[in-house]
Amino acid sequence: MRSNGIHHVTAIAGPARRNLDFYTRVLGLRLVKKTVNFDDPGTYHFYYGDEAGQPGTILTFFPWAHVAPGRLGSGETQETVFRVPEGAIGYWVQRFVEKGVPHQAVEQRFGETVLAFKDPDGMRLALVAVPGIGNEPGWAGGDVPAEHAIRGFHSVSLLLEDTAATGAILDDVLGFKEIGREGAMVRYRAGDTAIGGIVDLQAAGGALPSRPGAGSVHHIAFRAADDAAQAEMVKRLADNHRLITTEQKDRAYFRSVYFREPGRVLFEIATDIPGFAVDEPADTLGRALKLPRFLEPHRAEIERVLPDVA
Ligand code: ZN
């Protein structure tokens, strides 16, 4: 079976402890992996997700204490959207009021009920009420009761000068099809993928280019079932779109290639395998600092420079 849809979203945050508090306590996500940025091992890499850390539920951050705020603009992800059960929006509005989380009035988009809000770095997020998902597993190990818990990603939206060029990549390579339009927004869906199955492309209309910083999405990763499926997508990118990816990088929990799509957003294609239980038991995910084998000899030094988040 093909697996398509969003695999994970990676963003840039300010102080690590504030990021950890917001996503695990306020949003009630599970910290499924505490590791470092493999390309910059003095920086944490936090992975938040559902109980099992399934593809399509994973939001990850590189927290840098002193990073300047980003400026939202074209060529960038605008909003990262989670699914919640249909009856949960009222709970979340009240929770955001109590916790002082900046949010907007509940609105309708594509016939769905949406609650937009921001994290402490100003990253734009939203919850969408989805009927019939109350029985899907959430994470009830945090402060949010299971009945209201987040059930993975609904979608991401990208702001682009030319939505057609990016749409062609979604359609021809990443397993998505256009399913609707509303205003300047074109919606793409990955078959019957329920979690992380939607990408919205919005025409920028002359917006300034983005400037990355705290609160910015760094890249969007799309799913490939395994290495063979990934290789096929890499070949289609080269043959049909003249886009050359990086070589495959081993990210321990998945294997990835990266490319900049025509709208300048950094895309990744990540394998579903091996997953987050490859180096620690599923029931204690995220508790210990995990390092890839090549960094293990430097553990003492790395632990010394990482900020204290305990
Ligand atoms: Zn990634």
Short mmCIF file of C-alpha atoms and ligand atoms in Angstrom, two decimals:
data_model
loop_
_atom_site.label_atom_id
_atom_site.label_comp_id
_atom_site.label_asym_id
_atom_site.label_seq_id
_atom_site.Cartn_x
_atom_site.Cartn_y
_atom_site.Cartn_z
CA MET A 1 0.00 0.00 0.00
CA ARG A 2 1.18 3.52 -0.73
CA SER A 3 1.69 5.88 2.18
CA ASN A 4 1.31 9.52 1.34
CA GLY A 5 0.69 12.71 3.25
CA ILE A 6 2.70 14.78 5.69
CA HIS A 7 5.35 12.84 7.63
CA HIS A 8 6.51 15.65 9.92
CA VAL A 9 6.85 19.43 10.17
CA THR A 10 10.06 20.98 11.53
CA ALA A 11 10.18 24.51 12.92
CA ILE A 12 12.52 26.91 14.72
CA ALA A 13 11.84 27.88 18.32
CA GLY A 14 13.26 30.18 20.97
CA PRO A 15 14.19 28.83 24.44
CA ALA A 16 13.99 25.01 24.72
CA ARG A 17 12.21 24.84 28.06
CA ARG A 18 9.42 27.21 26.97
CA ASN A 19 8.91 25.16 23.80
CA LEU A 20 8.77 21.91 25.76
CA ASP A 21 6.28 23.34 28.26
CA PHE A 22 3.94 24.66 25.58
CA TYR A 23 3.78 21.56 23.42
CA THR A 24 3.65 18.94 26.16
CA ARG A 25 1.64 20.81 28.80
CA VAL A 26 -0.58 23.32 26.98
CA LEU A 27 -1.16 21.28 23.79
CA GLY A 28 -0.79 17.88 25.49
CA LEU A 29 1.40 16.30 22.81
CA ARG A 30 3.77 13.50 23.70
CA LEU A 31 7.50 14.21 23.56
CA VAL A 32 8.36 11.13 21.51
CA LYS A 33 12.06 11.85 21.04
CA LYS A 34 14.62 14.04 22.76
CA THR A 35 17.72 14.19 20.61
CA VAL A 36 20.03 16.78 19.04
CA ASN A 37 20.19 18.40 15.63
CA PHE A 38 22.44 15.87 13.85
CA ASP A 39 23.97 18.72 11.79
CA ASP A 40 24.43 21.00 14.85
CA PRO A 41 24.72 18.73 17.94
CA GLY A 42 24.86 21.59 20.47
CA THR A 43 21.16 22.18 19.72
CA TYR A 44 18.26 20.04 20.87
CA HIS A 45 15.88 18.43 18.42
CA PHE A 46 12.50 17.80 20.06
CA TYR A 47 9.89 15.59 18.39
CA TYR A 48 6.28 15.85 19.55
CA GLY A 49 3.54 13.49 18.39
CA ASP A 50 0.85 11.03 19.36
CA GLU A 51 1.38 8.08 21.67
CA ALA A 52 3.23 5.97 19.10
CA GLY A 53 4.80 8.86 17.18
CA GLN A 54 3.13 7.83 13.92
CA PRO A 55 4.01 9.64 10.69
CA GLY A 56 1.53 12.47 10.23
CA THR A 57 1.51 13.42 13.91
CA ILE A 58 5.09 14.67 14.32
CA LEU A 59 5.97 18.34 14.90
CA THR A 60 9.67 18.88 15.58
CA PHE A 61 11.69 21.88 16.76
CA PHE A 62 15.23 23.15 16.81
CA PRO A 63 15.19 25.46 19.86
CA TRP A 64 17.76 28.24 19.85
CA ALA A 65 17.67 30.48 22.92
CA HIS A 66 18.74 33.69 21.20
CA VAL A 67 17.32 33.36 17.69
CA ALA A 68 15.59 36.45 16.27
CA PRO A 69 11.90 36.17 15.39
CA GLY A 70 11.08 35.19 11.81
CA ARG A 71 8.96 37.27 9.47
CA LEU A 72 6.12 35.50 7.72
CA GLY A 73 6.13 35.85 3.95
CA SER A 74 5.98 34.09 0.63
CA GLY A 75 7.93 30.91 -0.01
CA GLU A 76 7.07 29.61 3.42
CA THR A 77 4.63 27.55 5.47
CA GLN A 78 1.98 29.86 6.92
CA GLU A 79 0.08 27.65 9.29
CA THR A 80 0.36 24.15 10.75
CA VAL A 81 -3.02 22.64 11.56
CA PHE A 82 -3.93 19.80 13.93
CA ARG A 83 -7.06 17.61 14.09
CA VAL A 84 -9.23 17.45 17.20
CA PRO A 85 -12.52 15.58 17.73
CA GLU A 86 -15.65 17.41 16.62
CA GLY A 87 -16.87 18.31 20.10
CA ALA A 88 -13.50 19.51 21.42
CA ILE A 89 -13.28 23.08 20.06
CA GLY A 90 -15.15 24.60 23.04
CA TYR A 91 -12.72 22.89 25.43
CA TRP A 92 -9.75 24.33 23.52
CA VAL A 93 -11.15 27.88 23.38
CA GLN A 94 -11.57 27.79 27.15
CA ARG A 95 -8.10 26.27 27.62
CA PHE A 96 -6.46 29.00 25.50
CA VAL A 97 -8.28 31.71 27.48
CA GLU A 98 -7.16 30.16 30.79
CA LYS A 99 -3.55 29.69 29.66
CA GLY A 100 -3.30 33.08 27.93
CA VAL A 101 -2.64 31.59 24.49
CA PRO A 102 -3.25 34.17 21.74
CA HIS A 103 -6.05 32.88 19.50
CA GLN A 104 -8.66 34.07 17.02
CA ALA A 105 -12.42 33.65 16.94
CA VAL A 106 -13.60 30.25 15.69
CA GLU A 107 -14.11 30.41 11.90
CA GLN A 108 -15.18 28.22 8.97
CA ARG A 109 -12.82 27.18 6.17
CA PHE A 110 -13.74 24.67 3.47
CA GLY A 111 -16.84 23.93 5.57
CA GLU A 112 -14.78 22.99 8.64
CA THR A 113 -14.61 24.65 12.07
CA VAL A 114 -11.15 26.14 12.71
CA LEU A 115 -9.53 27.69 15.81
CA ALA A 116 -6.32 29.55 14.92
CA PHE A 117 -3.73 30.32 17.62
CA LYS A 118 -0.02 31.01 18.14
CA ASP A 119 2.72 29.36 20.14
CA PRO A 120 5.07 31.41 22.41
CA ASP A 121 7.36 32.15 19.43
CA GLY A 122 4.47 33.42 17.32
CA MET A 123 4.31 30.27 15.16
CA ARG A 124 0.90 30.10 13.50
CA LEU A 125 -1.08 26.98 14.41
CA ALA A 126 -4.72 25.93 14.27
CA LEU A 127 -7.08 23.19 15.38
CA VAL A 128 -9.74 21.80 13.06
CA ALA A 129 -12.79 19.92 14.38
CA VAL A 130 -13.04 16.60 12.53
CA PRO A 131 -16.16 14.43 12.91
CA GLY A 132 -15.80 10.73 13.73
CA ILE A 133 -12.22 10.71 15.06
CA GLY A 134 -13.04 10.49 18.78
CA ASN A 135 -12.01 6.82 18.86
CA GLU A 136 -8.62 7.38 17.26
CA PRO A 137 -5.74 7.15 19.74
CA GLY A 138 -4.55 10.47 21.17
CA TRP A 139 -2.06 10.99 23.97
CA ALA A 140 -3.66 11.05 27.39
CA GLY A 141 -0.35 11.04 29.31
CA GLY A 142 -0.30 14.86 29.38
CA ASP A 143 -2.71 17.42 30.86
CA VAL A 144 -5.34 17.18 28.10
CA PRO A 145 -8.07 14.53 28.55
CA ALA A 146 -8.09 11.87 25.80
CA GLU A 147 -11.52 12.91 24.50
CA HIS A 148 -10.18 16.38 23.58
CA ALA A 149 -6.60 15.44 22.65
CA ILE A 150 -4.97 16.35 19.34
CA ARG A 151 -5.09 13.55 16.72
CA GLY A 152 -2.15 14.40 14.48
CA PHE A 153 -1.98 16.87 11.61
CA HIS A 154 -4.90 18.05 9.55
CA SER A 155 -2.87 20.14 7.08
CA VAL A 156 -0.25 22.74 6.38
CA SER A 157 -0.72 25.87 4.27
CA LEU A 158 2.00 27.36 2.09
CA LEU A 159 2.15 30.93 0.74
CA LEU A 160 3.56 30.93 -2.80
CA GLU A 161 4.10 33.28 -5.72
CA ASP A 162 2.95 30.55 -8.13
CA THR A 163 0.74 27.84 -6.67
CA ALA A 164 0.57 25.83 -9.92
CA ALA A 165 4.26 24.89 -9.97
CA THR A 166 4.16 23.56 -6.40
CA GLY A 167 0.80 21.90 -7.08
CA ALA A 168 2.39 19.95 -9.92
CA ILE A 169 4.96 18.47 -7.51
CA LEU A 170 2.26 17.57 -4.97
CA ASP A 171 0.24 15.92 -7.73
CA ASP A 172 2.89 14.14 -9.77
CA VAL A 173 5.37 13.14 -7.06
CA LEU A 174 3.90 13.31 -3.56
CA GLY A 175 0.54 11.56 -4.08
CA PHE A 176 -1.84 14.55 -3.68
CA LYS A 177 -4.75 15.70 -5.89
CA GLU A 178 -6.50 19.07 -6.02
CA ILE A 179 -9.89 18.76 -4.31
CA GLY A 180 -11.18 22.32 -3.96
CA ARG A 181 -10.66 26.08 -4.04
CA GLU A 182 -11.76 28.81 -1.64
CA GLY A 183 -10.67 32.41 -2.22
CA ALA A 184 -6.91 32.41 -2.92
CA MET A 185 -6.54 28.91 -1.43
CA VAL A 186 -6.20 25.67 -3.40
CA ARG A 187 -6.64 22.47 -1.37
CA TYR A 188 -4.78 19.25 -2.15
CA ARG A 189 -5.50 15.91 -0.55
CA ALA A 190 -3.46 12.67 -0.40
CA GLY A 191 -6.00 9.98 -1.31
CA ASP A 192 -7.71 8.63 1.77
CA THR A 193 -4.84 9.48 4.14
CA ALA A 194 -6.68 10.64 7.25
CA ILE A 195 -3.77 12.04 9.28
CA GLY A 196 -1.72 14.78 7.63
CA GLY A 197 -3.49 14.29 4.32
CA ILE A 198 -4.06 17.93 3.29
CA VAL A 199 -1.87 20.72 1.89
CA ASP A 200 -3.36 24.15 1.13
CA LEU A 201 -1.55 26.42 -1.33
CA GLN A 202 -2.24 30.13 -1.13
CA ALA A 203 -1.31 32.64 -3.84
CA ALA A 204 1.02 35.24 -2.31
CA GLY A 205 -0.20 38.20 -4.35
CA GLY A 206 3.07 40.13 -4.05
CA ALA A 207 3.74 39.39 -0.36
CA LEU A 208 7.32 39.98 0.81
CA PRO A 209 9.57 36.93 0.94
CA SER A 210 9.78 35.23 4.32
CA ARG A 211 12.71 35.73 6.69
CA PRO A 212 13.32 32.60 8.76
CA GLY A 213 13.68 32.82 12.54
CA ALA A 214 11.87 31.80 15.72
CA GLY A 215 8.33 30.74 14.91
CA SER A 216 9.18 29.84 11.29
CA VAL A 217 8.64 26.43 9.77
CA HIS A 218 11.99 25.14 8.54
CA HIS A 219 10.67 22.36 6.29
CA ILE A 220 7.78 20.02 5.56
CA ALA A 221 8.49 16.30 5.27
CA PHE A 222 6.28 14.07 3.14
CA ARG A 223 5.89 10.34 3.56
CA ALA A 224 7.41 7.49 1.59
CA ALA A 225 6.65 3.95 2.81
CA ASP A 226 10.26 2.78 2.42
CA ASP A 227 13.51 3.34 0.52
CA ALA A 228 12.12 1.97 -2.74
CA ALA A 229 9.11 4.30 -2.67
CA GLN A 230 11.41 7.21 -1.85
CA ALA A 231 13.77 6.33 -4.72
CA GLU A 232 10.83 6.30 -7.12
CA MET A 233 9.80 9.80 -5.98
CA VAL A 234 13.39 11.06 -6.34
CA LYS A 235 13.44 9.73 -9.91
CA ARG A 236 10.13 11.39 -10.79
CA LEU A 237 11.42 14.72 -9.42
CA ALA A 238 14.50 14.49 -11.64
CA ASP A 239 12.83 13.06 -14.77
CA ASN A 240 9.65 15.15 -14.81
CA HIS A 241 10.60 18.34 -12.90
CA ARG A 242 14.40 18.65 -13.17
CA LEU A 243 14.65 18.81 -9.39
CA ILE A 244 17.62 17.07 -7.82
CA THR A 245 17.37 16.05 -4.17
CA THR A 246 20.20 15.74 -1.67
CA GLU A 247 21.67 12.30 -1.12
CA GLN A 248 19.75 10.17 1.38
CA LYS A 249 20.53 11.10 5.01
CA ASP A 250 20.03 8.67 7.87
CA ARG A 251 17.98 10.51 10.53
CA ALA A 252 17.90 7.40 12.78
CA TYR A 253 14.05 7.33 12.94
CA PHE A 254 13.55 7.73 9.18
CA ARG A 255 15.72 8.20 6.10
CA SER A 256 15.43 11.47 4.22
CA VAL A 257 16.14 13.38 1.05
CA TYR A 258 15.62 17.14 0.73
CA PHE A 259 14.87 19.54 -2.11
CA ARG A 260 13.63 23.09 -2.57
CA GLU A 261 10.33 23.02 -4.44
CA PRO A 262 9.61 25.66 -7.14
CA GLY A 263 8.00 28.02 -4.59
CA ARG A 264 11.24 27.90 -2.49
CA VAL A 265 9.77 25.94 0.42
CA LEU A 266 12.17 23.25 1.68
CA PHE A 267 10.57 19.82 1.21
CA GLU A 268 11.82 16.53 2.59
CA ILE A 269 10.75 12.99 1.70
CA ALA A 270 11.05 10.76 4.79
CA THR A 271 10.51 7.02 5.06
CA ASP A 272 7.88 5.66 7.47
CA ILE A 273 10.52 3.20 8.70
CA PRO A 274 12.10 2.47 11.15
CA GLY A 275 10.13 4.81 13.49
CA PHE A 276 10.74 6.16 16.98
CA ALA A 277 10.84 2.88 18.91
CA VAL A 278 14.09 1.89 17.16
CA ASP A 279 16.36 3.05 20.02
CA GLU A 280 14.15 3.07 23.15
CA PRO A 281 11.01 1.25 24.37
CA ALA A 282 7.67 2.57 23.08
CA ASP A 283 6.38 3.20 26.61
CA THR A 284 9.30 5.42 27.64
CA LEU A 285 9.73 7.39 24.40
CA GLY A 286 11.21 10.84 24.87
CA ARG A 287 12.53 10.46 28.44
CA ALA A 288 16.24 9.95 27.79
CA LEU A 289 18.53 12.02 25.56
CA LYS A 290 19.09 9.81 22.51
CA LEU A 291 22.11 10.32 20.25
CA PRO A 292 22.94 8.70 16.91
CA ARG A 293 25.87 6.29 17.01
CA PHE A 294 28.30 8.79 15.45
CA LEU A 295 27.65 11.30 18.26
CA GLU A 296 27.62 8.85 21.18
CA PRO A 297 31.42 9.24 21.78
CA HIS A 298 30.76 12.99 22.37
CA ARG A 299 27.83 12.53 24.78
CA ALA A 300 29.46 14.16 27.83
CA GLU A 301 30.47 17.24 25.86
CA ILE A 302 27.03 17.51 24.19
CA GLU A 303 25.19 17.20 27.50
CA ARG A 304 27.38 19.97 28.91
CA VAL A 305 26.42 22.50 26.23
CA LEU A 306 22.69 21.68 25.91
CA PRO A 307 20.40 23.96 27.95
CA ASP A 308 18.89 22.48 31.11
CA VAL A 309 15.25 21.61 30.48
CA ALA A 310 14.56 19.31 33.45
ZN ZN B 1 12.69 16.80 8.69
#
